[in-house]
Coordinates of C-alpha atoms in Angstrom, one line a residue:
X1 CA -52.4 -10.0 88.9
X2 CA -51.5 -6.8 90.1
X3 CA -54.7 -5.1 90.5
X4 CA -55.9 -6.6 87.4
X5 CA -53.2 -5.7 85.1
X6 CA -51.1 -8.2 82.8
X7 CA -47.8 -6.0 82.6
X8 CA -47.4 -7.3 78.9
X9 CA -48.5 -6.6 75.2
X10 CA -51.6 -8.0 74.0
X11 CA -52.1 -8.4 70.7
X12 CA -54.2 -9.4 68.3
X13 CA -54.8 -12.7 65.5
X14 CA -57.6 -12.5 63.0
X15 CA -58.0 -15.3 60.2
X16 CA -61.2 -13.8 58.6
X17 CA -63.6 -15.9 60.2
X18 CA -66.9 -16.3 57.5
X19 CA -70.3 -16.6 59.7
X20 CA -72.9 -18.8 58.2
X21 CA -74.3 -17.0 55.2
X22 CA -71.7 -14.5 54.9
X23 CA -70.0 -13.6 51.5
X24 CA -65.9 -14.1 52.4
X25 CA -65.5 -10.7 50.7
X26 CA -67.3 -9.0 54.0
X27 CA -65.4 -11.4 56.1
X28 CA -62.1 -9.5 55.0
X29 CA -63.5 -6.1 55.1
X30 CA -64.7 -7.0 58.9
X31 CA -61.0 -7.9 59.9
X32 CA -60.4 -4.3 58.5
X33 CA -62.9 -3.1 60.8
X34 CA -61.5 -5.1 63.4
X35 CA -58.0 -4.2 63.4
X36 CA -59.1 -0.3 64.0
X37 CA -60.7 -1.0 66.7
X38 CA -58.4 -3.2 68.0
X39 CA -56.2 -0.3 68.0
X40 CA -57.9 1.8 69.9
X41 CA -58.4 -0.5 72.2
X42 CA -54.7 -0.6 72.7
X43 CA -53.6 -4.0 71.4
X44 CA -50.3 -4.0 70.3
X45 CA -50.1 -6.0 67.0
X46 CA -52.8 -7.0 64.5
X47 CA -52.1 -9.9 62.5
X48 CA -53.7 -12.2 59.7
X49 CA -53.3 -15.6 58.4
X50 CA -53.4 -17.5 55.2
X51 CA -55.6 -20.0 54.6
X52 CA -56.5 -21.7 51.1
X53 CA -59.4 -23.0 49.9
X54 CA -60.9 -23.0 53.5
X55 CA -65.0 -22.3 53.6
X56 CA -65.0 -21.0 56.8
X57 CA -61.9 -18.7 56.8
X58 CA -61.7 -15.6 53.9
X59 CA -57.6 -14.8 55.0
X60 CA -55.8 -16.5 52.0
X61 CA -53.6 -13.0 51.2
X62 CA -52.0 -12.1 54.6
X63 CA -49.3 -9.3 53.1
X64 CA -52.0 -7.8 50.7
X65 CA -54.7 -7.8 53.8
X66 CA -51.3 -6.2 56.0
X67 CA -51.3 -3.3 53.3
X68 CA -55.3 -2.2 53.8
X69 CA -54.9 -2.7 57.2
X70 CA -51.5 -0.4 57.8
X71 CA -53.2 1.8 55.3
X72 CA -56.3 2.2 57.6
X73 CA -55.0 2.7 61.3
X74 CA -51.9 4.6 62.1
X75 CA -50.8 3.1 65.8
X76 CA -50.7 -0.6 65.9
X77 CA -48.1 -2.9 64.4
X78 CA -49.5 -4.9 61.3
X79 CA -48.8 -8.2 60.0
X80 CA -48.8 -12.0 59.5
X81 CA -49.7 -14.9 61.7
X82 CA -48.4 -16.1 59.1
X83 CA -46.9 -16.2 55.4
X84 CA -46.6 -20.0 55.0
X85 CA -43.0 -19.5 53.5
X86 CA -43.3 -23.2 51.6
X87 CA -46.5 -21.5 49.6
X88 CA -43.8 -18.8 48.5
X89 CA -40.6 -18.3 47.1
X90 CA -38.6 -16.3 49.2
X91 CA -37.7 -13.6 46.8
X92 CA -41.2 -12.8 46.4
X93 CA -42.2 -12.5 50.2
X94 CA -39.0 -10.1 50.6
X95 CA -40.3 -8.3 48.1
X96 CA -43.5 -8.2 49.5
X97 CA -42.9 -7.5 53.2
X98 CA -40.0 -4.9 51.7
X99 CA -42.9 -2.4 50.3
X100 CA -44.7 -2.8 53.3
X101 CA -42.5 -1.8 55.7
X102 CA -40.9 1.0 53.3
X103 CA -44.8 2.9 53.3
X104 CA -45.3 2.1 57.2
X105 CA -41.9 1.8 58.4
X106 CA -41.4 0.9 61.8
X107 CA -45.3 -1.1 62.1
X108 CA -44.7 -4.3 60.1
X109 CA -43.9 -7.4 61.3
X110 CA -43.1 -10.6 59.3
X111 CA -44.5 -14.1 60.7
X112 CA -43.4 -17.5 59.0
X113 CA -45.6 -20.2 59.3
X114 CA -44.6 -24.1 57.7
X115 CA -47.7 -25.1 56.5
X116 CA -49.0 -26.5 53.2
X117 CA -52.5 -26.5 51.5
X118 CA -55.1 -29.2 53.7
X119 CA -55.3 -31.3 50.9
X120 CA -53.4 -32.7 47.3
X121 CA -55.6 -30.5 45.4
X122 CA -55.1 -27.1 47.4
X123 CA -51.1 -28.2 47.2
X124 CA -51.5 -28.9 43.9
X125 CA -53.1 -25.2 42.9
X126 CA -50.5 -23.7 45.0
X127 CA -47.4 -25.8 42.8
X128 CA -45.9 -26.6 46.2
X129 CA -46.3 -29.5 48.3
X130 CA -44.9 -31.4 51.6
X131 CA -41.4 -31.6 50.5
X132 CA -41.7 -27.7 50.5
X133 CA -42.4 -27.8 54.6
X134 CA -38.8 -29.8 55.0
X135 CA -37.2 -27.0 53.0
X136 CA -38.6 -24.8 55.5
X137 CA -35.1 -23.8 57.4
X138 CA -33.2 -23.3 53.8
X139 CA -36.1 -21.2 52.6
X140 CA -36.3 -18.6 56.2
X141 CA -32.7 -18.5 55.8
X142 CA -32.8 -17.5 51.9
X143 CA -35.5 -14.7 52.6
X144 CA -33.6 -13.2 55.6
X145 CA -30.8 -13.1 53.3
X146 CA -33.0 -10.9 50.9
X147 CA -33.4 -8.3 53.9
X148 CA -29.4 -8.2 54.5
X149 CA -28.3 -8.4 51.2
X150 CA -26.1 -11.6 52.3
X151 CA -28.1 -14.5 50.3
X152 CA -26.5 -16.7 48.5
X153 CA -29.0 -19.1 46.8
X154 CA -29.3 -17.3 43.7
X155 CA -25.7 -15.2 43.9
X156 CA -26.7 -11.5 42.5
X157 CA -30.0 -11.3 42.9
X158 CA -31.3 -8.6 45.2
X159 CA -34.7 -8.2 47.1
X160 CA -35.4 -4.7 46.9
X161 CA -37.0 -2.9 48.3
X162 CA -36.0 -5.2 51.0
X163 CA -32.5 -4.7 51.2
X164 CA -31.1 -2.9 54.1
X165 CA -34.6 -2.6 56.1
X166 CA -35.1 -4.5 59.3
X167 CA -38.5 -6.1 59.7
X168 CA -38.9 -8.4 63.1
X169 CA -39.1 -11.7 61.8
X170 CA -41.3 -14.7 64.0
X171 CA -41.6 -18.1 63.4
X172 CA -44.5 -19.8 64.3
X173 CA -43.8 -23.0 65.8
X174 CA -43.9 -25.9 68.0
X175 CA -40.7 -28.4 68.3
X176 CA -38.8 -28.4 65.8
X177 CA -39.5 -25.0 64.2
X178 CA -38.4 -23.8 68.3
X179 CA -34.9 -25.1 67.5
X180 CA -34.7 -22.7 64.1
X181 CA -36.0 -19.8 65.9
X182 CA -33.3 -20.3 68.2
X183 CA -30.6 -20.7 65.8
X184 CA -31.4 -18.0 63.3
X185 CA -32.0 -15.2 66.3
X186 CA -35.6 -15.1 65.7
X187 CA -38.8 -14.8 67.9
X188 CA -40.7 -17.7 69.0
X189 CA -44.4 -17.6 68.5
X190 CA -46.1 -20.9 69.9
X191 CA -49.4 -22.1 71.1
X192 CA -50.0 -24.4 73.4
X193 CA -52.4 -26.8 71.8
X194 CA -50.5 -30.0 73.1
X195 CA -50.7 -28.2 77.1
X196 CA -49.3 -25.8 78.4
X197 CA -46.0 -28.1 79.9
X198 CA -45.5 -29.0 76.2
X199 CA -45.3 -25.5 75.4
X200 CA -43.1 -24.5 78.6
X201 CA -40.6 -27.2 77.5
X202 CA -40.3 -26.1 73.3
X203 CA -40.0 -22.5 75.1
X204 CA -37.5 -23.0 77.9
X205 CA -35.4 -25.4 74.8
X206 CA -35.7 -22.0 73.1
X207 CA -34.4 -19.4 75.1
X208 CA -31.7 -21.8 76.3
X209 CA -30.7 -22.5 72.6
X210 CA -31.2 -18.8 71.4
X211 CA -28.6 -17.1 69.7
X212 CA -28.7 -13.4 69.4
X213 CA -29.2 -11.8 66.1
X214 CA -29.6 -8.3 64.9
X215 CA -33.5 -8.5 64.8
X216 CA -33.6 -10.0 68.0
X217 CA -30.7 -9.6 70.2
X218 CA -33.0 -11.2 72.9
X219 CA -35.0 -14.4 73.1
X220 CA -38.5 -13.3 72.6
X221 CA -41.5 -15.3 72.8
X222 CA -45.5 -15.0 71.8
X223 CA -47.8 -16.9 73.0
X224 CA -51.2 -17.2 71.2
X225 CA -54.5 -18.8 72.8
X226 CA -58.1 -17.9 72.7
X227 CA -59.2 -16.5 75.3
X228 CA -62.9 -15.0 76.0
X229 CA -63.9 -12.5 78.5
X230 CA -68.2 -12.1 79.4
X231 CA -70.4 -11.2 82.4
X232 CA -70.4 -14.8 83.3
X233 CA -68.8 -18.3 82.7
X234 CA -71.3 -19.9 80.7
X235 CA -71.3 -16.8 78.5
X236 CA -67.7 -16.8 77.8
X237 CA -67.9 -20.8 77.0
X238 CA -70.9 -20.1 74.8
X239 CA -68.3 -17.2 72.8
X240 CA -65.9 -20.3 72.3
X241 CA -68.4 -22.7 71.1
X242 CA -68.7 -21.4 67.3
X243 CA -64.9 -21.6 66.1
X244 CA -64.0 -24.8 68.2
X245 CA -66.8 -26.5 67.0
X246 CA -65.7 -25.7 63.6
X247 CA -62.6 -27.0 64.4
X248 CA -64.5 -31.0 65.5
X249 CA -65.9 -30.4 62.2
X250 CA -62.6 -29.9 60.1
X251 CA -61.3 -33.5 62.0
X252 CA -64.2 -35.2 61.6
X253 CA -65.3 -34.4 57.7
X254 CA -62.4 -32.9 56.7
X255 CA -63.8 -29.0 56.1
X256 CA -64.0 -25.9 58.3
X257 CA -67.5 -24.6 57.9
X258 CA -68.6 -20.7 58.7
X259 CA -69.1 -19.9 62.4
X260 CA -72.5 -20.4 63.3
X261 CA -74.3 -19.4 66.7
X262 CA -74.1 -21.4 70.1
X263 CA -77.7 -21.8 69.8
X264 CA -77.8 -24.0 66.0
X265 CA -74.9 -26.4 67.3
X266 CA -75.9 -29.9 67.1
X267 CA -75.4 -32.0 70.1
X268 CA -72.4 -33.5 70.0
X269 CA -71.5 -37.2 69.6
X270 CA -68.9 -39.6 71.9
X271 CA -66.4 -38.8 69.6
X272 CA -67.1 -34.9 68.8
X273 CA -67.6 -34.4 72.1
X274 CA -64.2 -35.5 72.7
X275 CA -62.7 -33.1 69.9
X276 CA -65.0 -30.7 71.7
X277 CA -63.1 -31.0 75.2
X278 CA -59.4 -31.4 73.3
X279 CA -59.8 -28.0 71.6
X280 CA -61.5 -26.1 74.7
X281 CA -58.9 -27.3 76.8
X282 CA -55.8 -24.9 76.0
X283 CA -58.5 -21.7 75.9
X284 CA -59.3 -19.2 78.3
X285 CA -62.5 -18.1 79.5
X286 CA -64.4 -16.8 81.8
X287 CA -65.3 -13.8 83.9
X288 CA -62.9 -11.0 84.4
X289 CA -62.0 -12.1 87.6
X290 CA -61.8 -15.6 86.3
X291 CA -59.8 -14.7 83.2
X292 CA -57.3 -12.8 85.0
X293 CA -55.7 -15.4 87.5
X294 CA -55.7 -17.9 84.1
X295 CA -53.6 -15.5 82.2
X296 CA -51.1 -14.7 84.5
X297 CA -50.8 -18.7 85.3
X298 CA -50.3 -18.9 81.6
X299 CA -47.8 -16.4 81.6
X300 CA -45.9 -17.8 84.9
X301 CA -45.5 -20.7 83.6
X302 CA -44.5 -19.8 80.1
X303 CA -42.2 -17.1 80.6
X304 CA -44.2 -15.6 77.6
X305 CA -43.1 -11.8 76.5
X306 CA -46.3 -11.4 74.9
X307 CA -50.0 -12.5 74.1
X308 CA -51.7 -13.7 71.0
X309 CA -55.1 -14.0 71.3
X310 CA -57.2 -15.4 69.1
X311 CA -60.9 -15.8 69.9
X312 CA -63.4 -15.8 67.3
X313 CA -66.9 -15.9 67.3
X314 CA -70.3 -15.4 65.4
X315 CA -71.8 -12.4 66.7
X316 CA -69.3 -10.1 65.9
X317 CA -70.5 -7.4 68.7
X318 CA -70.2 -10.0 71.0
X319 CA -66.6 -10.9 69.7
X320 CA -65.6 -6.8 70.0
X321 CA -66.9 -6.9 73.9
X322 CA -64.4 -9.8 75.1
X323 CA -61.7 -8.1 73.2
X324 CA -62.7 -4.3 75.1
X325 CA -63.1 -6.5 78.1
X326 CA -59.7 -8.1 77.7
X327 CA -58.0 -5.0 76.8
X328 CA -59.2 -3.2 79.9
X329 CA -58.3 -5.7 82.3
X330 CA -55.2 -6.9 80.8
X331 CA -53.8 -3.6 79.5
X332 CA -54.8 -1.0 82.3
X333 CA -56.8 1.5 81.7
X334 CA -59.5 1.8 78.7
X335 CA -58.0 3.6 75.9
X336 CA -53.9 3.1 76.5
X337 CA -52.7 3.0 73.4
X338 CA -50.6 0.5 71.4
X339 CA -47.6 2.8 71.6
X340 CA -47.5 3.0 75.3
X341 CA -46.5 -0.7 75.4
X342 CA -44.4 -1.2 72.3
X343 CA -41.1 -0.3 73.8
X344 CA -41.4 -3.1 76.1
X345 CA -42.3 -5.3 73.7
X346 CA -39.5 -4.2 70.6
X347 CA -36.6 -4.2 72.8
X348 CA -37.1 -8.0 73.9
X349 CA -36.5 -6.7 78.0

């Protein structure tokens, strides 16, 4: 890997993860936490998600979470992994992502997501439901047309402060949503959760099919995966355990519980165990020398412009050392800064 250096941005995913017996309110003011020191470990972008009425995860207000954030550091780019546009009308996320980026111009970035609330009675809070996630296309193309003054849904109305300020735009995808990011000029942000050749094949479909826009006169593509860094393998497995087996837990009974440790997991059944292997399967971990070779396979054969990474974990000091860990063999030298790598990654070279 070129004496252990990635030679790509790294950045950063955070959905609040609650650990067991933890109020969500400190789970939130941890990812605040988090993002400064992901700064200064020189990741290039800190995002959040949105997530509703989900035990184990406090992120249900990305662009309010994107303001205390941007208020807080000063280097790294801030935003959403994503706004799930169906939840919103697209006036109001204009609006929204408008005042960000007019009090921290130049650091906000604007991820769309697709999905709805887990259940009917999240959907039902929300007012929006499934046929929302079909209307996904119209409803990007709407809120783009809020930040270029060019919409035509709802002829005169204006998105301001929106209007006239250019804020990257991602979508974050798999299949279909590839073939939208393509057409509309947009980045690509994908996972590979089905394998990585699934993810090589939406991706190469993508840049083939991309058509240049202002945003992003380049194809650009993000791909996000947890990876976990530690002194040795069974370590970095055990930093996995906590968030994947919540993950067996919401496909098995239907809820995604707080992060507990490695150490309180119940043994798992035929079944979970199965779940178990699924979700460990597209993650990275490992020793630095382990983790290092895996990423730059991952990036060969994904072409990828950047990394997501999303490990969490239940020992939050544990969580902090992969991530310095990461950073120092992926980025170069401890303490580079996110601005040292953003050029690279904002002119889509």
């Amino acid at each position: 890997m070129g004496a252990g250096r990635l030679g790509l941005p790294l950045s950063v995913l955070d959905r609040s993860s609650t650990r067991l017996g933890q109020e969500p309110a400190a789970a939130v003011r941890d990812t605040v936490r988090f993002a400064r020191q992901a700064e200064e470990l020189g990741y290039h972008r800190f995002w959040v998600s949105e997530h509703h009425s989900v035990p184990g995860v406090a992120g249900s207000a990305p662009t309010v979470l994107t303001a205390a954030i941007a208020a807080e550091t000063s280097r790294i780019r801030v935003g959403t992994g994503g706004v799930m546009l169906p939840n919103h009308q697209p006036l109001v996320v204009a609006e929204q992502f408008g005042t960000l980026e007019a009090l921290h111009p130049g650091r906000i970035d604007m991820g769309l997501g697709r999905s709805v609330g887990f259940t009917g009675g999240v959907r039902g809070a929300l007012g929006h439901g499934k046929e929302d996630a079909e209307r996904f296309g119209e409803r990007v193309r709407e809120l783009l047309g809020y930040f270029t003054g060019e919409q035509r849904v709802h002829p005169g109305v204006h998105g301001f402060p929106a209007e006239g300020l250019r804020v990257p735009a991602f979508v974050l995808a798999t299949g279909a949503g590839a073939d939208l990011a393509a057409e509309l000029g947009l980045a690509l942000v994908i996972a590979p959760v089905g394998g990585t050749e699934a993810a090589a094949e939406h991706i190469g479909r993508y840049r083939r099919n991309f058509r240049p826009s202002a945003l992003w006169p380049c194809p650009y593509v993000v791909v996000s995966t947890a990876v976990a860094v530690a002194d040795t393998t069974e370590r970095a497995r055990e930093l996995l355990l906590p968030e994947a087996w919540a993950m067996v837990e919401s496909r098995t009974r239907g809820v995604f519980p707080p992060l507990r440790p490695p150490a309180d997991l119940p043994e798992p059944g035929a079944r979970e165990a199965r779940l178990l292997g699924d979700t460990l399967r597209g993650q990275i971990h490992g020793t630095p020398a382990e983790v290092g070779p895996a990423l730059a396979r991952l990036v060969a054969r994904t072409g990828a412009d950047e990394l997501l990474i999303t490990m969490s974990t239940y020992d939050r000091a544990e969580m902090l050392d992969s991530y310095a860990r990461l950073a120092d063999l992926a980025l170069g030298q401890p303490g580079r800064t996110a601005g040292s790598v953003s050029r690279k990654a904002d002119t889509c070279a």
